[in-house]
CSV table of C-alpha atoms and ligand atoms in Angstrom, one decimal:
chain,number,residue,atom,x,y,z
A,80,MET,CA,0.0,0.0,0.0
A,81,SER,CA,1.3,3.4,-0.8
A,82,PHE,CA,0.3,6.9,0.3
A,83,THR,CA,-1.3,7.6,-3.0
A,84,THR,CA,-4.2,5.3,-2.3
A,85,LEU,CA,-5.2,7.0,0.9
A,86,GLY,CA,-7.0,10.0,-0.6
A,87,LEU,CA,-4.4,12.7,0.1
A,88,CYS,CA,-4.0,15.5,-2.4
A,89,GLU,CA,-1.0,16.1,-4.5
A,90,PRO,CA,0.7,18.9,-2.4
A,91,ILE,CA,0.5,16.6,0.7
A,92,LEU,CA,1.8,13.6,-1.3
A,93,ARG,CA,4.7,15.8,-2.6
A,94,ALA,CA,5.6,16.8,1.0
A,95,ILE,CA,5.5,13.1,2.1
A,96,LYS,CA,7.7,12.1,-0.8
A,97,GLU,CA,10.3,14.7,0.2
A,98,THR,CA,10.5,13.2,3.7
A,99,GLY,CA,11.5,9.9,2.1
A,100,TYR,CA,8.6,7.8,3.5
A,101,THR,CA,7.7,5.1,1.0
A,102,GLU,CA,4.7,3.5,2.6
A,103,PRO,CA,2.3,4.4,5.5
A,104,THR,CA,2.9,2.8,8.9
A,105,PRO,CA,0.2,0.5,10.3
A,106,ILE,CA,-1.3,3.3,12.4
A,107,GLN,CA,-1.4,5.6,9.4
A,108,LYS,CA,-3.1,2.9,7.2
A,109,GLN,CA,-5.8,2.6,9.8
A,110,ALA,CA,-6.2,6.2,11.0
A,111,ILE,CA,-6.0,8.2,7.8
A,112,PRO,CA,-9.1,6.8,6.0
A,113,LEU,CA,-11.2,6.9,9.2
A,114,ILE,CA,-10.2,10.5,10.0
A,115,LEU,CA,-11.0,11.5,6.4
A,116,GLU,CA,-14.4,10.0,6.8
A,117,GLY,CA,-14.9,12.5,9.7
A,118,LYS,CA,-15.1,9.8,12.4
A,119,ASP,CA,-14.0,10.4,16.0
A,120,VAL,CA,-11.1,8.1,16.7
A,121,LEU,CA,-9.6,6.6,19.8
A,122,ALA,CA,-6.1,5.5,18.8
A,123,GLY,CA,-3.7,3.4,20.8
A,124,ALA,CA,-0.3,4.2,19.5
A,125,GLN,CA,3.1,5.0,21.0
A,126,THR,CA,5.7,7.4,19.9
A,127,GLY,CA,7.6,5.8,17.1
A,128,THR,CA,4.7,4.3,15.3
A,129,GLY,CA,4.2,7.3,13.0
A,130,LYS,CA,1.2,8.5,14.9
A,131,THR,CA,2.0,12.2,14.4
A,132,ALA,CA,1.7,11.8,10.6
A,133,GLY,CA,-1.3,9.5,11.3
A,134,PHE,CA,-3.3,12.5,12.5
A,135,THR,CA,-1.6,15.4,10.8
A,136,LEU,CA,-1.9,14.2,7.2
A,137,PRO,CA,-5.7,13.6,7.3
A,138,LEU,CA,-6.2,16.8,9.3
A,139,LEU,CA,-4.5,18.8,6.6
A,140,GLN,CA,-6.5,16.9,3.9
A,141,THR,CA,-9.8,17.6,5.7
A,142,MET,CA,-8.9,21.2,6.0
A,143,MET,CA,-8.2,21.3,2.3
A,144,ASP,CA,-11.6,19.9,1.5
A,145,THR,CA,-13.4,23.0,2.9
A,146,PRO,CA,-12.9,26.7,2.0
A,147,ILE,CA,-9.5,28.1,2.7
A,148,GLN,CA,-9.4,31.2,5.0
A,149,LYS,CA,-7.1,34.1,4.4
A,150,GLY,CA,-5.2,36.7,6.4
A,151,LYS,CA,-6.1,38.1,9.8
A,152,ALA,CA,-9.7,36.9,9.5
A,153,ARG,CA,-8.5,33.3,9.8
A,154,LYS,CA,-10.1,31.4,12.7
A,155,VAL,CA,-8.5,28.6,14.5
A,156,ARG,CA,-9.8,25.5,12.8
A,157,ALA,CA,-7.7,22.8,14.4
A,158,LEU,CA,-6.4,22.4,17.9
A,159,ILE,CA,-3.7,19.9,18.9
A,160,LEU,CA,-3.1,19.5,22.6
A,161,THR,CA,0.1,17.9,23.9
A,162,PRO,CA,1.4,17.3,27.4
A,163,THR,CA,4.9,18.9,26.9
A,164,ARG,CA,6.5,21.8,25.2
A,165,GLU,CA,8.9,19.5,23.4
A,166,LEU,CA,6.1,17.4,22.0
A,167,ALA,CA,4.2,20.5,21.0
A,168,ALA,CA,7.3,21.8,19.2
A,169,GLN,CA,7.8,18.5,17.4
A,170,VAL,CA,4.1,18.2,16.3
A,171,ALA,CA,4.3,21.7,15.0
A,172,GLU,CA,7.4,20.8,13.0
A,173,SER,CA,5.5,17.9,11.5
A,174,VAL,CA,2.6,20.2,10.6
A,175,GLY,CA,5.1,22.4,8.9
A,176,THR,CA,6.7,19.6,7.1
A,177,TYR,CA,3.6,17.9,5.8
A,178,GLY,CA,1.8,21.1,5.2
A,179,LYS,CA,4.7,22.7,3.4
A,180,TYR,CA,2.8,23.2,0.1
A,181,LEU,CA,-0.6,24.0,1.6
A,182,PRO,CA,-2.0,27.5,2.4
A,183,PHE,CA,-2.4,27.0,6.1
A,184,SER,CA,-0.7,28.8,8.9
A,185,HIS,CA,0.1,27.2,12.2
A,186,THR,CA,1.6,28.2,15.5
A,187,VAL,CA,2.8,26.5,18.7
A,188,ILE,CA,1.9,27.7,22.1
A,189,PHE,CA,3.5,26.7,25.4
A,190,GLY,CA,4.6,28.2,28.7
A,191,GLY,CA,8.0,29.0,29.8
A,192,VAL,CA,8.6,31.5,27.1
A,193,GLY,CA,7.2,35.1,26.6
A,194,ILE,CA,3.5,35.3,26.0
A,195,ASN,CA,3.6,38.5,23.8
A,196,PRO,CA,5.1,37.0,20.7
A,197,GLN,CA,2.4,34.3,20.9
A,198,ILE,CA,-0.3,36.9,21.2
A,199,SER,CA,1.0,38.8,18.2
A,200,ARG,CA,1.3,35.6,16.2
A,201,LEU,CA,-2.3,34.8,16.9
A,202,ARG,CA,-3.4,38.3,15.9
A,203,LYS,CA,-2.0,37.7,12.4
A,204,GLY,CA,-4.5,34.8,12.1
A,205,VAL,CA,-3.7,31.0,12.3
A,206,ASP,CA,-5.5,27.9,11.1
A,207,ILE,CA,-3.8,25.3,13.3
A,208,VAL,CA,-2.8,25.7,16.9
A,209,ILE,CA,-0.5,23.2,18.7
A,210,ALA,CA,-0.5,23.9,22.4
A,211,THR,CA,0.1,22.7,25.9
A,212,PRO,CA,-3.1,23.3,28.0
A,213,GLY,CA,-1.9,25.8,30.6
A,214,ARG,CA,-0.6,28.5,28.3
A,215,LEU,CA,-3.5,28.0,26.0
A,216,LEU,CA,-5.9,28.8,28.8
A,217,ASP,CA,-3.9,31.8,29.8
A,218,LEU,CA,-4.2,33.1,26.3
A,219,SER,CA,-7.9,32.4,26.2
A,220,GLY,CA,-8.3,34.1,29.5
A,221,GLN,CA,-6.7,37.2,28.0
A,222,GLY,CA,-9.0,37.1,25.1
A,223,ALA,CA,-6.0,36.5,22.8
A,224,ILE,CA,-7.4,33.3,21.2
A,225,ASP,CA,-10.8,32.4,20.0
A,226,LEU,CA,-11.5,28.6,20.0
A,227,SER,CA,-15.1,28.8,19.0
A,228,HIS,CA,-14.5,27.8,15.4
A,229,VAL,CA,-12.4,24.7,16.0
A,230,GLU,CA,-13.5,21.9,13.7
A,231,THR,CA,-11.0,19.3,14.8
A,232,LEU,CA,-9.6,18.6,18.3
A,233,ILE,CA,-6.6,16.3,18.7
A,234,LEU,CA,-5.3,15.1,22.1
A,235,ASP,CA,-1.8,13.7,21.6
A,236,GLU,CA,-0.3,11.5,24.3
A,237,ALA,CA,-3.5,11.8,26.3
A,238,ASP,CA,-2.3,9.4,29.0
A,239,ARG,CA,0.6,11.6,29.7
A,240,MET,CA,-1.6,14.6,29.9
A,241,LEU,CA,-3.6,12.9,32.6
A,242,ASP,CA,-0.5,11.7,34.4
A,243,MET,CA,0.7,15.2,34.5
A,244,GLY,CA,-2.5,16.4,36.1
A,245,PHE,CA,-4.0,18.2,33.1
A,246,VAL,CA,-7.4,16.8,33.4
A,247,HIS,CA,-9.0,20.0,34.7
A,248,ASP,CA,-7.2,22.1,32.1
A,249,ILE,CA,-8.5,19.8,29.4
A,250,LYS,CA,-12.0,20.1,30.6
A,251,LYS,CA,-11.7,23.9,30.6
A,252,VAL,CA,-10.4,23.8,27.1
A,253,LEU,CA,-13.3,21.6,26.0
A,254,ALA,CA,-15.7,24.2,27.3
A,255,LEU,CA,-14.2,26.7,24.9
A,256,LEU,CA,-14.8,24.6,21.8
A,257,PRO,CA,-17.9,24.4,19.7
A,258,LYS,CA,-20.1,21.3,20.4
A,259,LYS,CA,-19.9,20.0,16.8
A,260,ARG,CA,-16.4,19.0,16.0
A,261,GLN,CA,-14.3,16.0,15.2
A,262,ASN,CA,-12.2,14.5,18.1
A,263,LEU,CA,-9.1,12.4,17.9
A,264,LEU,CA,-7.6,11.0,21.0
A,265,PHE,CA,-4.1,9.4,20.8
A,266,SER,CA,-2.7,7.5,23.8
A,267,ALA,CA,0.0,5.0,24.4
A,268,THR,CA,-2.0,3.3,27.1
A,269,PHE,CA,-5.6,2.9,28.0
A,270,SER,CA,-6.2,3.4,31.7
A,271,ASN,CA,-9.6,3.7,33.2
A,272,ASP,CA,-9.1,7.5,33.3
A,273,ILE,CA,-8.4,7.5,29.6
A,274,LYS,CA,-11.6,5.5,29.0
A,275,LYS,CA,-13.5,8.0,31.1
A,276,LEU,CA,-12.1,10.9,29.1
A,277,ALA,CA,-12.8,9.2,25.8
A,278,ASP,CA,-16.4,8.5,26.9
A,279,ASN,CA,-16.9,12.2,27.6
A,280,LEU,CA,-15.1,13.5,24.6
A,281,LEU,CA,-15.7,11.2,21.7
A,282,ASP,CA,-18.8,10.7,19.7
A,283,SER,CA,-19.3,7.0,18.6
A,284,PRO,CA,-15.5,6.6,18.3
A,285,VAL,CA,-13.7,4.0,16.2
A,286,LEU,CA,-11.0,2.3,18.2
A,287,ILE,CA,-7.8,1.5,16.5
A,288,GLU,CA,-4.7,0.1,18.1
A,289,VAL,CA,-1.3,-0.8,16.8
A,290,ALA,CA,1.5,-2.1,19.0
A,291,ARG,CA,-0.6,-3.5,21.8
A,292,ARG,CA,-0.6,-1.8,25.1
A,293,ASN,CA,2.7,-2.0,26.9
A,294,GLN,CA,4.3,-4.1,24.2
A,295,THR,CA,7.8,-2.9,23.5
A,296,THR,CA,8.5,-2.3,19.8
A,297,ALA,CA,9.9,-5.5,18.3
A,298,GLN,CA,12.7,-3.9,16.5
A,299,VAL,CA,14.3,-2.6,19.6
A,300,GLU,CA,16.9,-4.9,21.0
A,301,GLN,CA,16.9,-4.8,24.7
A,302,VAL,CA,19.7,-5.7,27.0
A,303,VAL,CA,20.4,-5.5,30.7
A,304,TYR,CA,24.0,-5.0,31.9
A,305,PRO,CA,24.3,-6.0,35.6
A,306,VAL,CA,26.6,-3.6,37.4
A,307,ASP,CA,27.2,-2.1,40.8
A,308,LYS,CA,25.6,1.2,41.3
A,309,ALA,CA,28.9,3.0,42.1
A,310,ARG,CA,30.4,1.7,38.8
A,311,LYS,CA,27.5,2.7,36.4
A,312,ARG,CA,29.2,5.8,35.2
A,313,GLU,CA,32.4,3.9,34.4
A,314,LEU,CA,30.4,1.3,32.6
A,315,LEU,CA,28.5,3.9,30.6
A,316,ILE,CA,31.7,5.5,29.5
A,317,HIS,CA,33.1,2.1,28.6
A,318,LEU,CA,30.1,1.2,26.5
A,319,ILE,CA,30.0,4.6,24.6
A,320,LYS,CA,33.7,4.5,23.9
A,321,ASP,CA,34.2,0.9,23.2
A,322,ASN,CA,31.2,0.6,20.9
A,323,ASN,CA,31.8,4.1,19.5
A,324,TRP,CA,28.2,5.1,20.1
A,325,LYS,CA,27.6,8.4,18.4
A,326,GLN,CA,24.1,9.5,19.5
A,327,VAL,CA,23.0,8.2,22.9
A,328,LEU,CA,19.9,9.2,24.9
A,329,VAL,CA,20.5,8.4,28.6
A,330,PHE,CA,17.8,8.4,31.2
A,331,THR,CA,18.3,9.2,34.8
A,332,ARG,CA,15.6,9.3,37.4
A,333,THR,CA,16.3,12.7,38.8
A,334,LYS,CA,17.2,16.2,37.5
A,335,HIS,CA,20.2,16.4,39.8
A,336,GLY,CA,21.4,13.0,38.5
A,337,ALA,CA,21.0,14.2,34.9
A,338,ASN,CA,23.1,17.3,35.5
A,339,LYS,CA,25.8,15.4,37.5
A,340,LEU,CA,26.1,12.6,34.9
A,341,SER,CA,26.3,15.1,32.0
A,342,GLN,CA,29.1,17.0,33.7
A,343,GLN,CA,31.0,13.8,34.4
A,344,LEU,CA,30.7,12.7,30.8
A,345,ASP,CA,32.0,16.0,29.6
A,346,LYS,CA,35.0,15.7,31.9
A,347,LYS,CA,35.8,12.3,30.3
A,348,GLY,CA,35.7,13.9,26.8
A,349,ILE,CA,32.2,12.7,25.9
A,350,SER,CA,30.2,15.8,24.8
A,351,SER,CA,26.9,15.8,26.5
A,352,ALA,CA,23.9,18.0,27.6
A,353,ALA,CA,21.2,17.5,30.1
A,354,ILE,CA,17.5,18.3,29.6
A,355,HIS,CA,15.0,18.4,32.4
A,356,GLY,CA,12.2,20.5,33.7
A,357,ASN,CA,14.4,22.9,35.6
A,358,LYS,CA,16.1,24.1,32.5
A,359,SER,CA,14.7,27.0,30.6
A,360,GLN,CA,12.9,26.3,27.4
A,361,GLY,CA,15.7,28.0,25.4
A,362,ALA,CA,18.3,25.7,27.0
A,363,ARG,CA,16.2,22.6,26.4
A,364,THR,CA,15.6,23.5,22.7
A,365,LYS,CA,19.3,24.2,22.2
A,366,ALA,CA,20.4,20.9,23.9
A,367,LEU,CA,17.9,19.0,21.7
A,368,ALA,CA,19.0,20.8,18.5
A,369,ASP,CA,22.7,20.2,19.3
A,370,PHE,CA,22.0,16.6,20.0
A,371,LYS,CA,20.1,16.2,16.7
A,372,ALA,CA,22.8,17.9,14.8
A,373,GLY,CA,25.4,15.6,16.2
A,374,ALA,CA,27.2,18.4,18.1
A,375,VAL,CA,26.5,16.7,21.4
A,376,ARG,CA,27.0,13.0,21.6
A,377,VAL,CA,25.0,12.2,24.7
A,378,LEU,CA,21.7,13.7,25.8
A,379,VAL,CA,20.9,13.0,29.5
A,380,ALA,CA,17.3,13.3,30.2
A,381,THR,CA,14.6,12.7,32.9
A,382,ASP,CA,11.4,11.0,31.8
A,383,ILE,CA,9.3,14.2,31.7
A,384,ALA,CA,11.8,16.2,29.6
A,385,ALA,CA,12.3,13.3,27.2
A,386,ARG,CA,8.6,12.7,26.6
A,387,GLY,CA,7.8,12.9,22.9
A,388,ILE,CA,11.4,13.5,21.8
A,389,ASP,CA,11.4,12.6,18.2
A,390,ILE,CA,14.8,12.0,16.7
A,391,ASP,CA,15.2,10.2,13.5
A,392,GLN,CA,17.5,7.2,13.6
A,393,LEU,CA,18.2,7.4,17.3
A,394,PRO,CA,20.2,4.2,17.7
A,395,HIS,CA,20.9,4.0,21.5
A,396,VAL,CA,18.8,4.5,24.6
A,397,VAL,CA,20.4,3.8,27.9
A,398,ASN,CA,18.6,3.5,31.2
A,399,PHE,CA,21.2,4.7,33.6
A,400,GLU,CA,18.6,4.0,36.3
A,401,LEU,CA,15.5,2.0,35.7
A,402,PRO,CA,12.3,4.1,36.0
A,403,ASN,CA,10.2,3.7,39.2
A,404,VAL,CA,7.1,3.1,37.0
A,405,PRO,CA,7.4,0.2,34.6
A,406,GLU,CA,5.3,1.9,31.9
A,407,ASP,CA,8.0,4.6,31.7
A,408,TYR,CA,10.4,1.9,30.5
A,409,VAL,CA,8.2,1.3,27.5
A,410,HIS,CA,8.0,5.0,26.8
A,411,ARG,CA,11.7,5.4,27.2
A,412,ILE,CA,12.8,2.7,24.8
A,413,GLY,CA,10.1,3.8,22.3
A,414,ARG,CA,12.5,6.7,21.6
A,415,THR,CA,14.7,4.3,19.6
A,416,GLY,CA,13.9,1.9,16.8
A,417,ARG,CA,11.4,4.4,15.4
A,418,ALA,CA,9.5,3.5,12.2
A,419,ARG,CA,11.3,0.4,11.2
A,420,ARG,CA,14.8,1.4,12.1
A,421,GLU,CA,16.7,-0.8,14.4
A,422,GLY,CA,17.5,0.4,17.9
A,423,GLU,CA,19.1,-0.8,21.0
A,424,ALA,CA,18.0,-0.1,24.5
A,425,ALA,CA,20.5,-0.9,27.3
A,426,SER,CA,19.7,-0.8,31.0
A,427,LEU,CA,22.4,-0.6,33.6
A,428,VAL,CA,20.9,-2.5,36.5
A,429,CYS,CA,22.3,-2.7,40.0
A,430,ILE,CA,21.2,-5.0,42.8
A,431,ASP,CA,18.8,-2.4,44.2
A,432,GLU,CA,16.9,-2.4,40.9
A,433,LYS,CA,16.1,-6.1,40.7
A,434,GLU,CA,12.5,-5.6,41.7
A,435,LEU,CA,12.0,-2.8,39.2
A,436,LEU,CA,13.5,-5.0,36.5
A,437,ARG,CA,11.1,-7.8,37.5
A,438,ALA,CA,8.1,-5.5,37.3
A,439,ILE,CA,9.2,-4.3,33.8
A,440,GLU,CA,9.7,-7.8,32.6
A,441,LYS,CA,6.3,-8.7,33.8
A,442,LEU,CA,4.7,-5.8,32.1
A,443,ILE,CA,6.4,-6.4,28.7
A,444,LYS,CA,5.8,-10.2,29.2
A,445,LYS,CA,9.4,-11.0,28.3
A,446,GLU,CA,12.7,-11.6,30.0
A,447,ILE,CA,15.3,-9.1,28.9
A,448,HIS,CA,18.6,-10.5,27.8
A,449,LYS,CA,21.4,-10.1,30.5
A,450,VAL,CA,24.9,-9.5,29.3
A,451,GLN,CA,27.8,-9.3,31.8
A,452,ILE,CA,30.5,-6.9,30.6
A,453,GLN,CA,33.9,-8.2,31.6
A,454,GLY,CA,35.5,-6.2,34.4
A,455,PHE,CA,32.1,-5.0,35.6
A,456,THR,CA,30.8,-8.1,37.4
A,457,PRO,CA,28.8,-7.0,40.5
A,458,ASP,CA,30.6,-7.4,43.8
A,459,PRO,CA,28.7,-10.3,45.5
A,460,SER,CA,29.4,-8.8,48.9
A,461,ILE,CA,27.3,-5.7,48.1
A,462,LYS,CA,23.8,-6.3,49.5
A,463,PRO,CA,20.6,-4.5,48.4
A,464,GLU,CA,20.0,-1.3,50.3
A,465,PRO,CA,17.1,-1.3,52.7
A,466,LYS,CA,14.1,0.1,51.1
A,467,LYS,CA,13.5,3.7,51.7
A,468,GLN,CA,10.3,5.5,51.6
A,469,GLN,CA,8.8,5.7,48.2
A,470,GLY,CA,6.9,8.5,46.7
A,471,ASN,CA,7.3,12.1,46.0
A,472,SER,CA,9.6,13.1,48.8
A,473,ARG,CA,13.3,13.0,48.1
A,474,SER,CA,15.2,10.8,50.5
A,475,ARG,CA,18.8,9.8,50.4
A,476,GLY,CA,20.6,7.1,52.1
A,477,ARG,CA,24.2,6.1,52.3
A,478,ARG,CA,25.4,2.6,52.6
A,479,SER,CA,28.7,1.6,54.1
A,480,ASP,CA,31.0,-0.9,52.5
A,481,GLY,CA,32.0,-2.2,55.9
A,482,ASN,CA,35.0,0.2,56.3
A,483,GLY,CA,32.8,3.1,57.1
A,484,LYS,CA,33.2,4.3,53.5
A,485,ALA,CA,30.0,5.3,51.6
A,486,VAL,CA,29.7,3.3,48.4
A,487,GLY,CA,26.3,4.1,47.4
A,488,ASN,CA,24.1,7.1,47.3
A,489,ARG,CA,20.5,6.2,47.0
A,490,GLU,CA,18.4,8.9,45.6
A,491,ARG,CA,14.7,8.4,45.3
A,492,ASN,CA,12.8,11.2,43.8
A,493,SER,CA,9.5,11.8,42.3
A,494,ARG,CA,9.5,11.3,38.5
A,495,ARG,CA,7.5,14.3,38.0
B,502,AMP,P1,5.9,9.4,15.7
B,502,AMP,O1,5.3,8.1,16.1
B,502,AMP,O2,4.9,10.3,15.1
B,502,AMP,O3,6.6,10.0,16.8
B,502,AMP,O4,6.9,9.2,14.5
B,502,AMP,C1,8.0,8.4,14.6
B,502,AMP,C2,9.0,8.6,13.5
B,502,AMP,O5,8.6,7.9,12.3
B,502,AMP,C3,9.2,10.1,13.0
B,502,AMP,O6,10.6,10.3,13.0
B,502,AMP,C4,8.7,10.1,11.6
B,502,AMP,O7,9.4,11.0,10.9
B,502,AMP,C5,8.8,8.7,11.1
B,502,AMP,N1,7.7,8.3,10.2
B,502,AMP,C6,6.4,8.7,10.2
B,502,AMP,N2,5.7,8.1,9.2
B,502,AMP,C7,6.6,7.3,8.6
B,502,AMP,C8,6.5,6.5,7.4
B,502,AMP,N3,5.4,6.3,6.8
B,502,AMP,N4,7.6,5.9,7.0
B,502,AMP,C9,8.8,6.1,7.6
B,502,AMP,N5,9.0,6.8,8.7
B,502,AMP,C10,7.9,7.5,9.2
């Protein structure tokens, strides 16, 4: 099946051709015809499946099928909500790419940057708005955006939006939209909360699902490297240098951990940058751009900051620490092996993370291959640290190696 059979117009097909895609991915094959029919869709698809094009292409086509607006009088016809600024920026980039030869204008709206440029951009008239909910509501509160002509609403990574506590904001946004509209809800997972949201939002939706819930993408090779906690950094450096990895996304559990690791890698001659929620939007955008351009070899990120990061051909993802929540593992490794390219996801696992690893393996219904790197065999005399309080509070513990010397620094932190 090629894109030409999907009912997309020539300027869209031309833009697709320029990206180099030869055939639609499974989610695109399913979603595009349904969306073009005007159906409400509930789609289960993770990052990496081609979901963004799955909703952007038919959205653009649908908009082409009705009269085109011009100039300042343009009304916002499509609203795409995303949980994070990074994802909003990336979706906007896709809208720009696929809509390159179309007469639509779009803009991206998120917090953490000045509001005035966004207000002036909106004044000039836009057809498509890609936004995170908070800033969108601010703008609406100031009368800077009129959402009463929205024809299509898309919620991207809806599960993440709920996880991040956006449910009330979403409801407030819904109240600003006209009753009659098309709704598309994309989510990697289907919790009860998502089902509830879908019930309220969607009108006789068609359910489509690609990679089944919590299944890791098949083309990602997963491996666990057992190692003592205190030697993880050394092992990471060894892996990067020995295998000559060029573009590595490394996950840490905490912002502090991300900064520290990035600095340590730099000291060892491995160029790196950290991205997390404490960094300014400018710093995050720059770090991501440097990483994409190959100017920075390692990007160290926390789960939140990395959400939705879309980098073509990202070959290596490393879990420096396993996530506290098993589902985050699936999200993390979804950053590699995108759209039929092979990827590798490595997890550095110390004795304290055995339980987390078990929970992940249970979730993905598969045992992850363990590889012991020579020279990094865990010291059998090191026992697991006693469990510390879990949850949102940060607690640290030190463990003694028997000589009174601290060998481990346990850091538990909330993941958001
Ligand atoms: P997404 O799931 O939207 O985050 O997309 C994942 C990646 O797949 C992006 O880098 C897209 O550029 C790429 N992609 C989307 N559609 C296709 C396609 N039909 N063929 C090849 N790559 C694609």
